[in-house]
XYZ file of C-alpha atoms in Angstrom:
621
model
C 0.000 0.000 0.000
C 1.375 3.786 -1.005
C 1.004 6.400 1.433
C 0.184 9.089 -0.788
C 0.046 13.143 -0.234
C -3.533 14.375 -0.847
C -3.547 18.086 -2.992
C -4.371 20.892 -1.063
C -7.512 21.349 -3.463
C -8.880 18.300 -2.050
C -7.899 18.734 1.507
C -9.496 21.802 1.729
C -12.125 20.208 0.392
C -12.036 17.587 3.906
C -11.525 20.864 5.769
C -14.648 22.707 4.026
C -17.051 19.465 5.016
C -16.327 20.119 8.874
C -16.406 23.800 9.199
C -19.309 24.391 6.151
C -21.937 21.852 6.820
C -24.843 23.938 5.011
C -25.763 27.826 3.924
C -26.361 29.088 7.950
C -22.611 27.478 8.753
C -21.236 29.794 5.901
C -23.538 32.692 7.358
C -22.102 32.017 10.839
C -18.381 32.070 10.239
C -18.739 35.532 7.964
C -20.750 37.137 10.627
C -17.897 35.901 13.348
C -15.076 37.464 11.222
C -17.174 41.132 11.069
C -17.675 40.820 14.710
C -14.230 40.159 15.484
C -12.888 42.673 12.475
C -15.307 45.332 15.114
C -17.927 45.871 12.908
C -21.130 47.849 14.408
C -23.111 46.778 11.727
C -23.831 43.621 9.619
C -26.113 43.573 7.012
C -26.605 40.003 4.987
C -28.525 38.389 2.309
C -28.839 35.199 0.629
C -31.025 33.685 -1.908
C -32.360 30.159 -2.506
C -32.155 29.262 1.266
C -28.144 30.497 0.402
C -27.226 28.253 -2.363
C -27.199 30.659 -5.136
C -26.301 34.205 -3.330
C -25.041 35.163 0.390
C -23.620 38.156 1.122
C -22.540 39.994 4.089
C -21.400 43.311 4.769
C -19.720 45.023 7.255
C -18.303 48.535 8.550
C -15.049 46.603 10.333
C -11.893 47.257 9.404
C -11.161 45.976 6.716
C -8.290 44.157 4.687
C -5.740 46.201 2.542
C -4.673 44.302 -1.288
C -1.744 42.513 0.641
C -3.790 40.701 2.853
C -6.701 39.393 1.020
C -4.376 36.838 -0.152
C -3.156 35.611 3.391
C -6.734 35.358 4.357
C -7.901 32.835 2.061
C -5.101 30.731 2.803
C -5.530 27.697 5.490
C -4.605 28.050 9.106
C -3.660 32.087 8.163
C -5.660 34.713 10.635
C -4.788 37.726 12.481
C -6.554 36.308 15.674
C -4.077 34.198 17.304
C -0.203 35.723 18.500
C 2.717 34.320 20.224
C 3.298 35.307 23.193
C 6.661 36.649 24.612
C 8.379 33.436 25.051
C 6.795 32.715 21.337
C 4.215 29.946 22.047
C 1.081 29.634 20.544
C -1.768 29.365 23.586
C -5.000 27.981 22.476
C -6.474 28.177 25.766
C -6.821 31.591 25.639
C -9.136 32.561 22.611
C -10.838 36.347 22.796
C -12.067 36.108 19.684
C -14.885 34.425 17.829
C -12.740 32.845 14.885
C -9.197 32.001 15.452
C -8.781 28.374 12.994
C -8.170 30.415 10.006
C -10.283 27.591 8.247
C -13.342 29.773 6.815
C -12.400 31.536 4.096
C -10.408 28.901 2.313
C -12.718 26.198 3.133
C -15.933 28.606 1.773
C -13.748 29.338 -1.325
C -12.611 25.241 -2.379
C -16.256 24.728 -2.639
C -17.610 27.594 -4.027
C -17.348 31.068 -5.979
C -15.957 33.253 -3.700
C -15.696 37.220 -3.529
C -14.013 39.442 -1.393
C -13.818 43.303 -0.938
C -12.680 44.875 1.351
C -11.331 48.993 2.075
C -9.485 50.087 5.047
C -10.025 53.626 6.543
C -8.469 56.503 4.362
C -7.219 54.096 1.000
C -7.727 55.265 -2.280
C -9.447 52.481 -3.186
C -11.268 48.982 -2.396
C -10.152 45.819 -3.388
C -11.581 42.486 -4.822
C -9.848 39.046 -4.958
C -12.103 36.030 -6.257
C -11.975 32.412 -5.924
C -13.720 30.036 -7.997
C -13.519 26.143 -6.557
C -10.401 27.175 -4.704
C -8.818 28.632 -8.020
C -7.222 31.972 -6.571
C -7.621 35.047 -8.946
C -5.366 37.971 -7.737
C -6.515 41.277 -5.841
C -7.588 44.045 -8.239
C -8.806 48.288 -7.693
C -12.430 48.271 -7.208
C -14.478 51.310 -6.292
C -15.086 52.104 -2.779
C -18.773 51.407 -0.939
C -18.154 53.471 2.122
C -15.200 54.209 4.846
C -14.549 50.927 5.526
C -15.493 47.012 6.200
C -15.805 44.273 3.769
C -18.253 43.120 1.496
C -18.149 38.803 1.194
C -20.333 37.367 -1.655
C -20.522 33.756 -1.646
C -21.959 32.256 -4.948
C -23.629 28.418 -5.982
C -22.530 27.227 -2.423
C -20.878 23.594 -2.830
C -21.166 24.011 -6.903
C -17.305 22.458 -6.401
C -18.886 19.126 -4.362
C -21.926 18.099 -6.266
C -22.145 15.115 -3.822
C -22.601 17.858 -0.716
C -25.477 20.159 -2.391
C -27.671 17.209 -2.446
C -27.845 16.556 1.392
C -28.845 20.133 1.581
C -32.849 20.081 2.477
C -35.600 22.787 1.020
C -35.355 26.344 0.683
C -37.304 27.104 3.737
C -35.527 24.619 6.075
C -31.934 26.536 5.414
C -33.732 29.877 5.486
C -35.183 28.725 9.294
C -31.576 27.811 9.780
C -29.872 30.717 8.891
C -32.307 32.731 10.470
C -31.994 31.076 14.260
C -27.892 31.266 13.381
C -28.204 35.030 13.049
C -30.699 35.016 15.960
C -28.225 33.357 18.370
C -25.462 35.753 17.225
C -27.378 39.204 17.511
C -28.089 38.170 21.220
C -24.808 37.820 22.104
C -23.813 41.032 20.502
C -25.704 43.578 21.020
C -23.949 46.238 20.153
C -23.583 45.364 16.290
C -26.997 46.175 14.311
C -27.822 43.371 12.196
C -29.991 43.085 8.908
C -31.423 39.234 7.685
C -33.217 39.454 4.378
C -34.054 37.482 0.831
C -35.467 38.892 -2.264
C -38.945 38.197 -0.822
C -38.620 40.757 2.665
C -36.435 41.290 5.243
C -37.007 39.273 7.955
C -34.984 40.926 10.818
C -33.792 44.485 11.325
C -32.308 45.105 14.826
C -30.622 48.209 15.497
C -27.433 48.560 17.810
C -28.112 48.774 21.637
C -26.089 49.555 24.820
C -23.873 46.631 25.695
C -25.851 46.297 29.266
C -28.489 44.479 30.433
C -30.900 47.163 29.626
C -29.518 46.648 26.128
C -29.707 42.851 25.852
C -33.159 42.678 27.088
C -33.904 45.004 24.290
C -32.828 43.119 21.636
C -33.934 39.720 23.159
C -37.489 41.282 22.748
C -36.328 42.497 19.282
C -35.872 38.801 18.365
C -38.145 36.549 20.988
C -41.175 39.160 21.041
C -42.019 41.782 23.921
C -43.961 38.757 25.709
C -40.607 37.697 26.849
C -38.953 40.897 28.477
C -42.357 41.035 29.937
C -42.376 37.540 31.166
C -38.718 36.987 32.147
C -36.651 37.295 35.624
C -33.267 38.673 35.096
C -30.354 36.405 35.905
C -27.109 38.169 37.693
C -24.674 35.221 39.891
C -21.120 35.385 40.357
C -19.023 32.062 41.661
C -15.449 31.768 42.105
C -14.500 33.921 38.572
C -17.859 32.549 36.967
C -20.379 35.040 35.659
C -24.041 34.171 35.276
C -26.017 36.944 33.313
C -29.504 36.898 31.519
C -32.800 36.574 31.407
C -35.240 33.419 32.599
C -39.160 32.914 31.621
C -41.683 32.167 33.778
C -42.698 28.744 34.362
C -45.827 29.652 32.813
C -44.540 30.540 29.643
C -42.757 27.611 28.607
C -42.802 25.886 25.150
C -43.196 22.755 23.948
C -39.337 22.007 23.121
C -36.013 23.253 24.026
C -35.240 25.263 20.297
C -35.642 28.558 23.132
C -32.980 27.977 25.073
C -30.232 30.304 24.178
C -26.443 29.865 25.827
C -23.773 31.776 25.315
C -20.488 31.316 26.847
C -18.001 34.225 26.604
C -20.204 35.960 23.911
C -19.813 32.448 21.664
C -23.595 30.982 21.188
C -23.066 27.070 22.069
C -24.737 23.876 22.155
C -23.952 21.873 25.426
C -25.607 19.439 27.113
C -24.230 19.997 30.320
C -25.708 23.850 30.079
C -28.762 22.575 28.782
C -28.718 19.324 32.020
C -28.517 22.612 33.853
C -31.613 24.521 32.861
C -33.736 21.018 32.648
C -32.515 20.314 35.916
C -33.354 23.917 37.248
C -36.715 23.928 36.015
C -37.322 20.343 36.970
C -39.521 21.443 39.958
C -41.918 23.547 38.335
C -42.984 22.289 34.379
C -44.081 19.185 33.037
C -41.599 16.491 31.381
C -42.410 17.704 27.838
C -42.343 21.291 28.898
C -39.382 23.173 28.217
C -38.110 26.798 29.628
C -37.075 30.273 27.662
C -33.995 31.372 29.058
C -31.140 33.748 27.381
C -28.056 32.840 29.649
C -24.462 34.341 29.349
C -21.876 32.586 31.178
C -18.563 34.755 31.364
C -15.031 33.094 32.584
C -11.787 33.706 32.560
C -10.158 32.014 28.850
C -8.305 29.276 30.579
C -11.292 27.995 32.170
C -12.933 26.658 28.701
C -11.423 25.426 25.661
C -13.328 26.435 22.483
C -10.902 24.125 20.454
C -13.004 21.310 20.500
C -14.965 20.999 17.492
C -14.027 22.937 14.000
C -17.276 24.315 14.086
C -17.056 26.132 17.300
C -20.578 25.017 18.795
C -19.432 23.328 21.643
C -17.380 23.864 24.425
C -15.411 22.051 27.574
C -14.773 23.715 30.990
C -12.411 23.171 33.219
C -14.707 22.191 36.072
C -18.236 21.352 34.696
C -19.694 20.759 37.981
C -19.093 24.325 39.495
C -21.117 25.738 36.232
C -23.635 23.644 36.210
C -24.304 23.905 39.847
C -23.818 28.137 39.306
C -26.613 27.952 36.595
C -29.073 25.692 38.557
C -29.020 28.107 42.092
C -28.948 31.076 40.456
C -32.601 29.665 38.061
C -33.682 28.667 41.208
C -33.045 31.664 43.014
C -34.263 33.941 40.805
C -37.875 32.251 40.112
C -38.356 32.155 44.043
C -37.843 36.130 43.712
C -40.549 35.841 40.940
C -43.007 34.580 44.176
C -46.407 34.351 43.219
C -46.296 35.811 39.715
C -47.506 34.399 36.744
C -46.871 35.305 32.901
C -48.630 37.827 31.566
C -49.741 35.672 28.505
C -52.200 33.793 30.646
C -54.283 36.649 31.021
C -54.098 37.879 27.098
C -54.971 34.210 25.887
C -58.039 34.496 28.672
C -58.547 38.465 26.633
C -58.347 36.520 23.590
C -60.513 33.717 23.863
C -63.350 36.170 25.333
C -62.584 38.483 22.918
C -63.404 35.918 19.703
C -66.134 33.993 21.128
C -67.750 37.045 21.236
C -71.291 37.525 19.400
C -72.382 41.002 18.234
C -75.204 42.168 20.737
C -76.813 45.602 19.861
C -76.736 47.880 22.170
C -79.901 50.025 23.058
C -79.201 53.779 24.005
C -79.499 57.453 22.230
C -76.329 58.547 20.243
C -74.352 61.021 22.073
C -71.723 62.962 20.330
C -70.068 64.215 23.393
C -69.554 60.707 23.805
C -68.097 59.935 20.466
C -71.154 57.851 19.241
C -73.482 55.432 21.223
C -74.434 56.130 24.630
C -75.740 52.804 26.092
C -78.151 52.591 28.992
C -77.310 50.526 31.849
C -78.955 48.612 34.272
C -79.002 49.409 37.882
C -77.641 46.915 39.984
C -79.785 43.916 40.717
C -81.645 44.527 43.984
C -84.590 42.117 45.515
C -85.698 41.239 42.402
C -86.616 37.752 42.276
C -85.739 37.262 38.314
C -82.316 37.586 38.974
C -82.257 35.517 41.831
C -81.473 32.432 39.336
C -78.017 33.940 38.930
C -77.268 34.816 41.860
C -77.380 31.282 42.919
C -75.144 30.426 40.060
C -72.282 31.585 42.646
C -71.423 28.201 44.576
C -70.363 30.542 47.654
C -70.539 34.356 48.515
C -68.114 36.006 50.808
C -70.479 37.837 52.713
C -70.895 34.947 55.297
C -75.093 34.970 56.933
C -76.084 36.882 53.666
C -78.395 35.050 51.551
C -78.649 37.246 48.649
C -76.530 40.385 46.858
C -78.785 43.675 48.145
C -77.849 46.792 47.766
C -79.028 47.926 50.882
C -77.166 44.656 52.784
C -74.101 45.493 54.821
C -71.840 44.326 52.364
C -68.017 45.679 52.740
C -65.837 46.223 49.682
C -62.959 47.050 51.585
C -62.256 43.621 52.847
C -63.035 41.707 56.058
C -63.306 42.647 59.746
C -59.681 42.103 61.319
C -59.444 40.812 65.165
C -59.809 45.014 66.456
C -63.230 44.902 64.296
C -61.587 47.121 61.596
C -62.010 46.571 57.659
C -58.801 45.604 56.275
C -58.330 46.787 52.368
C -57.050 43.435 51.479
C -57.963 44.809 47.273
C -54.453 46.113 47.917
C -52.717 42.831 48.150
C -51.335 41.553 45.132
C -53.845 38.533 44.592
C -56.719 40.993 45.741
C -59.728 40.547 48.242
C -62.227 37.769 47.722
C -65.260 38.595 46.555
C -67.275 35.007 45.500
C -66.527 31.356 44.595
C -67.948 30.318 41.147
C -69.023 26.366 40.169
C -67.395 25.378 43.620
C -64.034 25.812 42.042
C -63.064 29.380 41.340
C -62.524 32.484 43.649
C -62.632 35.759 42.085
C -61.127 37.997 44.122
C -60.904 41.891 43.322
C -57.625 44.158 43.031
C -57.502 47.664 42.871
C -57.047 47.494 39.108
C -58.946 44.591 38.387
C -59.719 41.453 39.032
C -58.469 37.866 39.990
C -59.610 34.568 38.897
C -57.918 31.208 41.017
C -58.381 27.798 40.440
C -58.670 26.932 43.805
C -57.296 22.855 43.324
C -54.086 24.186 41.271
C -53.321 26.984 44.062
C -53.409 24.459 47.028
C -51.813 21.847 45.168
C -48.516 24.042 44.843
C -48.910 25.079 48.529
C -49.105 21.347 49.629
C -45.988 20.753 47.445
C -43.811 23.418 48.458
C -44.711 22.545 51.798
C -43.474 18.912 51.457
C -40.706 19.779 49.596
C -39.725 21.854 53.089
C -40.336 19.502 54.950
C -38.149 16.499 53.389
C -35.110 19.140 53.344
C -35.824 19.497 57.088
C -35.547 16.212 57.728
C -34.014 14.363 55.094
C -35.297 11.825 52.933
C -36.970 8.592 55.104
C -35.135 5.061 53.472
C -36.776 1.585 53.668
C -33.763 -1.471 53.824
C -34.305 -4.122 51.254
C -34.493 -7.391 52.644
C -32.224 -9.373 49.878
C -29.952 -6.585 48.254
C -30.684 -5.784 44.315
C -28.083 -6.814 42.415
C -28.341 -4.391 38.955
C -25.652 -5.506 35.891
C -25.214 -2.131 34.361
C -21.519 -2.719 32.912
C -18.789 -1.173 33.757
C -19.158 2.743 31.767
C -22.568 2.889 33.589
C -21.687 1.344 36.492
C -18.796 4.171 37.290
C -21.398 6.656 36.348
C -23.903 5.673 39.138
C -20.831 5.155 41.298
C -19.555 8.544 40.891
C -22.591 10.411 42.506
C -22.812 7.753 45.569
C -22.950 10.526 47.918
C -25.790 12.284 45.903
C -28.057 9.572 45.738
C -27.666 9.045 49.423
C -29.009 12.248 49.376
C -32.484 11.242 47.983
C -32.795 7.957 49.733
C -30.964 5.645 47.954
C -27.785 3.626 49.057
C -25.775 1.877 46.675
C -21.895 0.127 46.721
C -20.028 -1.723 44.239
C -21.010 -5.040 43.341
C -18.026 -6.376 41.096
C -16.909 -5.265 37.626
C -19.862 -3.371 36.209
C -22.396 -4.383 38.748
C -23.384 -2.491 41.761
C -25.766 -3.557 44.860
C -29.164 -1.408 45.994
C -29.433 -1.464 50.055
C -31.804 1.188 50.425
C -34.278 2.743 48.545
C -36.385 6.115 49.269
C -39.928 5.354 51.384
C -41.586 7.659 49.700
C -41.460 5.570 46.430
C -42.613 2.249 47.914
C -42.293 -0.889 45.183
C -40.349 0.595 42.818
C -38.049 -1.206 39.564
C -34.711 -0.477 41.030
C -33.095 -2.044 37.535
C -34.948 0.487 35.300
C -34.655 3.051 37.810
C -30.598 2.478 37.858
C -29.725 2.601 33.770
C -32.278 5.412 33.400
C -30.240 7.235 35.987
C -27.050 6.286 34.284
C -28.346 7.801 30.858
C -29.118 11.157 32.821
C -25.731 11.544 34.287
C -24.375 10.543 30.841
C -26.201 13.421 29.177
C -27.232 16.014 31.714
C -24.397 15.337 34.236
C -27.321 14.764 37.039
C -29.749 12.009 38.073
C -32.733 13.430 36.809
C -34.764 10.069 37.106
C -34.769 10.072 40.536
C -35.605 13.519 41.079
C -38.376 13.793 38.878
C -39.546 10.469 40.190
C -39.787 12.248 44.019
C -41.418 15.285 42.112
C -43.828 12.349 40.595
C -45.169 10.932 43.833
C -45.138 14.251 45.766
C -47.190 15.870 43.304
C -49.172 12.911 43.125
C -49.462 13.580 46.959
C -50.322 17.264 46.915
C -52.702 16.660 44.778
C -54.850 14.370 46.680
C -54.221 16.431 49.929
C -55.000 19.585 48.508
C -58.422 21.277 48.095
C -60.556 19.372 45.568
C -62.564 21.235 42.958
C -66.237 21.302 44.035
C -65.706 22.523 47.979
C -67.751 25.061 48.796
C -64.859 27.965 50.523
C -66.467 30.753 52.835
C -64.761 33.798 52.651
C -62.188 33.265 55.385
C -60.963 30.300 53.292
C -61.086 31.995 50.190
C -58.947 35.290 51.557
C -56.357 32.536 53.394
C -55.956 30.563 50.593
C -54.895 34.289 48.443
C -52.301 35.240 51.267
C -50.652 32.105 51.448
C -50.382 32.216 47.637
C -48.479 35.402 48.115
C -45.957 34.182 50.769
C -45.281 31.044 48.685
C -42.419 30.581 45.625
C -43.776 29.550 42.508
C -47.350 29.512 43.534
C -48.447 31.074 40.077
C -48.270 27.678 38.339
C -49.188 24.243 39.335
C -46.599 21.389 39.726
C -46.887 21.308 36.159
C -46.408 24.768 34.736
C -50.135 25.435 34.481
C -51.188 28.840 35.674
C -53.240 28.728 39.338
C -54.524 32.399 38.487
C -55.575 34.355 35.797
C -55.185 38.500 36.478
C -57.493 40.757 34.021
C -57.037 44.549 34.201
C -59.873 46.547 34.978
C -58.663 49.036 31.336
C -58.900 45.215 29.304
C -62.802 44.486 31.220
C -64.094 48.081 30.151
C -62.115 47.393 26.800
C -64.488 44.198 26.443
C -67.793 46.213 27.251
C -66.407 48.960 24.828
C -66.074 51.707 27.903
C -62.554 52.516 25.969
């Protein structure tokens, strides 16, 4: 067999299939090179989902005629120096491109165009390559101060076998569009344009490099329901900066596509990060639930190595643990500062659905132009008259306790409920509101001093139970039950280790395991709380959590299972008939307990209407 040299054609070629996998990876590295060229805006375009046309411009720096030529060459960039003693150190990357793989891999598999102007030159200039065919720099007429203009044309024309794995038009445009999503949000201070020959489908001018200005564009990208509906994020642990913004439990989505990480202003994919979020939001949303968070993790270089992949989408710190633990306090910590509340889309879906179920009902009045049109006549309030007494009874419970019907004349109290010193108490100033009635035996509508409040009495108490057991185990630690005959689980020996690993941690939640020979291990103990459980499945599905979210999920969510399952049939049913006491104590514990807007599934417990959207519904605005 001959050992032969491969031409550098074809090996950049090899190169171009692991750093251009499709249009959006070409679209990625560009944007990186204006970012790091400090470039405050980037406008690009493609056509044909980017096989025919991409191009991106910039107002960066720029390139001068002698070094177009260096920067289509392989492993060439201006990103990486030697240091004094004149080593190379990878481990400390400050930049978003530093392989120097890009622009020669783009150009061996495509027709490539370059030009570029640098501040005060008489001229721009353009160098092409064709397949990886390298056409010298030539004069070409200036198109602003300075920056660089890339057009990438028939994208893998050079690798025939490559553009037929690419998939429709309108799967690479989704593509390119969430790559130039992820990068906008972790610089906000570049203005970015997205657009085809159909419209332009994102326009985001520059903001302040703050968290004012990344909220801003984060609502410029994932819609103003999210600044409205997010907690902001701000932890610091041993060097480690945690920064961004968290969604409710209550506005979740139905996969993980919103989660956004960044790590030192790179957008990645990890699992570990994404372990972390799961793991965080374990607690309060369902299994196939998933959280919006925008998190920016900020170490120091040495701490991560960006040199894993050529692509640049994944990342390995030095000590996972510490980040993963940083991102799943400070989630934590900042939805228990969230309390009570709930998203604010609850109450515009409630708007929404009353809004379009609506039927046309003519109203009956004398037009009144000092009142810009109709004037409607209203009713007075219903008053000991025995018609209405049908829907008066449609209430399952009244606050007014001895008080057999609503009378105007009744001694009725808006203000609240007599306190022990026989003083009202205006409880419409709490946050959840004052009780006023229970409807169908299962919701209290209570009244704020901008509105109203409806709860679903069964989801409130079932959090309250929860979070109340949940304090209670950490109080007192999990209760174990000995097994008679040990379990004796064959897991082999890469899962084995696994389980083996977090020994301590399991002990934690009940459950006591040792080593049982080569890739077997032995079950003692197992949590009380479970009863009869299959310790075997329980075991490898713990194994496959560790292996891909670095944490025993199974377990956890299996303890969230039963003790949900236990709230739930401790808590107040739907159909009990509350007096106002218990309405009005059931409200105020709401507001003293964490995460008591949701259920233990991410279901709202309360929906809040405005008293400005009600008179919008009766047309009063």
């Amino acid at each position: 067999m001959t050992i032969r040299r491969l031409p550098n054609e074809t090996v950049n070629r090899i190169a171009a299939g692991e750093v251009i996998e499709r249009p959006s990876s070409v679209i990625k590295e560009l944007v990186e090179n204006a970012i790091d060229a400090g470039a405050s805006q980037v406008d690009i375009r493609y056509e044909d989902g980017g096989r025919t046309l991409i191009s991106i411009t910039d107002d960066g720096r720029g390139m001068s005629a002698e070094e177009l030529p260096i920067a289509v060459e392989r492993h060439a960039t201006s990103k990486l120096a030697p240091n004094a003693s004149g080593e190379w150190d990878l481990l400390n990357i400050s930049t978003m491109g530093f392989r120097g793989e890009a622009l020669p891999s783009i150009g061996s598999v495509s027709r490539l165009s370059l030009l570029s102007q640098t501040m005060g030159a008489d001229s721009a200039w353009e160098l092409r390559v064709e397949g990886g065919a390298l056409t010298p720099p030539r004069p070409a007429a200036r198109f602003g101060l300075h920056g660089t203009r890339v057009e990438v044309r028939d994208l893998f024309y050079a690798t025939p076998a490559r553009l037929k794995f690419l998939k429709s038009e309108r799967s690479e445009a989704l593509a390119i569009s969430d790559t130039v999503k992820r990068l906008a949000m972790a610089n906000p201070a570049v203005g970015m344009t997205l657009g085809s020959p159909a419209r332009v489908s994102l326009k985001l001018a520059k903001q302040s490099d703050d968290d004012a200005g990344r909220l801003a564009r984060l609502a410029g990208i994932l819609g103003q329901d999210f600044s409205a509906n997010a907690v902001g994020i701000d932890q610091i642990r041993e060097d480690i900066a945690l920064t961004g913004f968290a969604g409710l439990p209550t506005y979740s989505r139905g996969n993980s596509q919103h989660q956004y990480l960044f790590v030192n202003g790179r957008p990645v994919r990890d699992k570990l990060l994404h372990g972390a979020v799961r793991g965080a939001y374990q607690d309060y949303l369902a299994r196939d639930r998933h959280a919006v968070v925008a998190l920016y993790v900020d170490l120091p270089q040495d701490h991560v190595d960006v040199n894993v992949h050529p692509a640049k989408s994944e990342v390995r710190f030095r000590n996972p643990g510490l980040v993963r633990g940083l991102i799943v306090s400070a989630l934590r910590h900042a939805l228990s500062e969230a309390g009570h509340r709930a998203s604010t889309t609850v109450s515009d879906y409630a708007l929404g659905r009353i809004q379009t179920s609506q039927s046309p009902m003519p109203l009956q009045g004398n037009y009144s132009p000092n009142r810009g049109g109709y004037a409607p006549h209203y009713q007075a309030p219903y008053s000991n008259d025995p018609a209405m007494q049908p829907l008066v009874d449609g209430f399952s419970a009244k606050v007014e306790e001895g008080i057999e019907r609503f009378d105007g004349a009744s001694a009725y109290t808006p203000q609240g409920f007599p306190t022990a010193q026989g003083q009202a108490e205006d409880l419409t100033a709490k946050p959840l509101g004052a009780a006023r009635a229970q409807l169908h035996e299962t919701y209290v509508v209570a009244q704020t001093t901008d509105g109203i409040v409806i709860v679903d009495q069964h989801a409130a108490h079932e959090r309250l139970v929860y979070e109340r057991m949940k304090t209670a185990m950490a109080d007192k630690g999990v209760e174990r039950q000995a097994l008679l005959i040990p379990d004796i689980v064959d897991l082999g020996e890469t899962d084995a280790a696994r389980i083996l690993e977090r020994v301590d941690e399991l002990a934690e939640m009940g459950l006591i395991i040792e080593a049982f020979g080569a890739g077997a291990v032995a079950v003692r103990e197992t949590p009380a709380l479970l009863g009869e459980m299959d310790v075997q499945g329980l075991l490898r599905d713990l194994a496959d959590d560790i292996s891909e979210y670095d944490e025993a999920l199974s377990l956890k969510e299996k303890f969230e299972h039963v003790c949900g399952t236990m709230a739930c049939h401790g808590s107040i049913r739907a159909g009990r008939r509350l007096n106002g006491q218990e309405m009005n104590t059931l409200l105020r514990q709401m507001e003293a307990t964490p995460h008591s807007g949701q259920c233990n599934h991410g279901r709202p417990t309360y929906v809040e209407l405005k008293l400005a959207d009600i008179e919008r519904l009766f047309g009063r605005r």
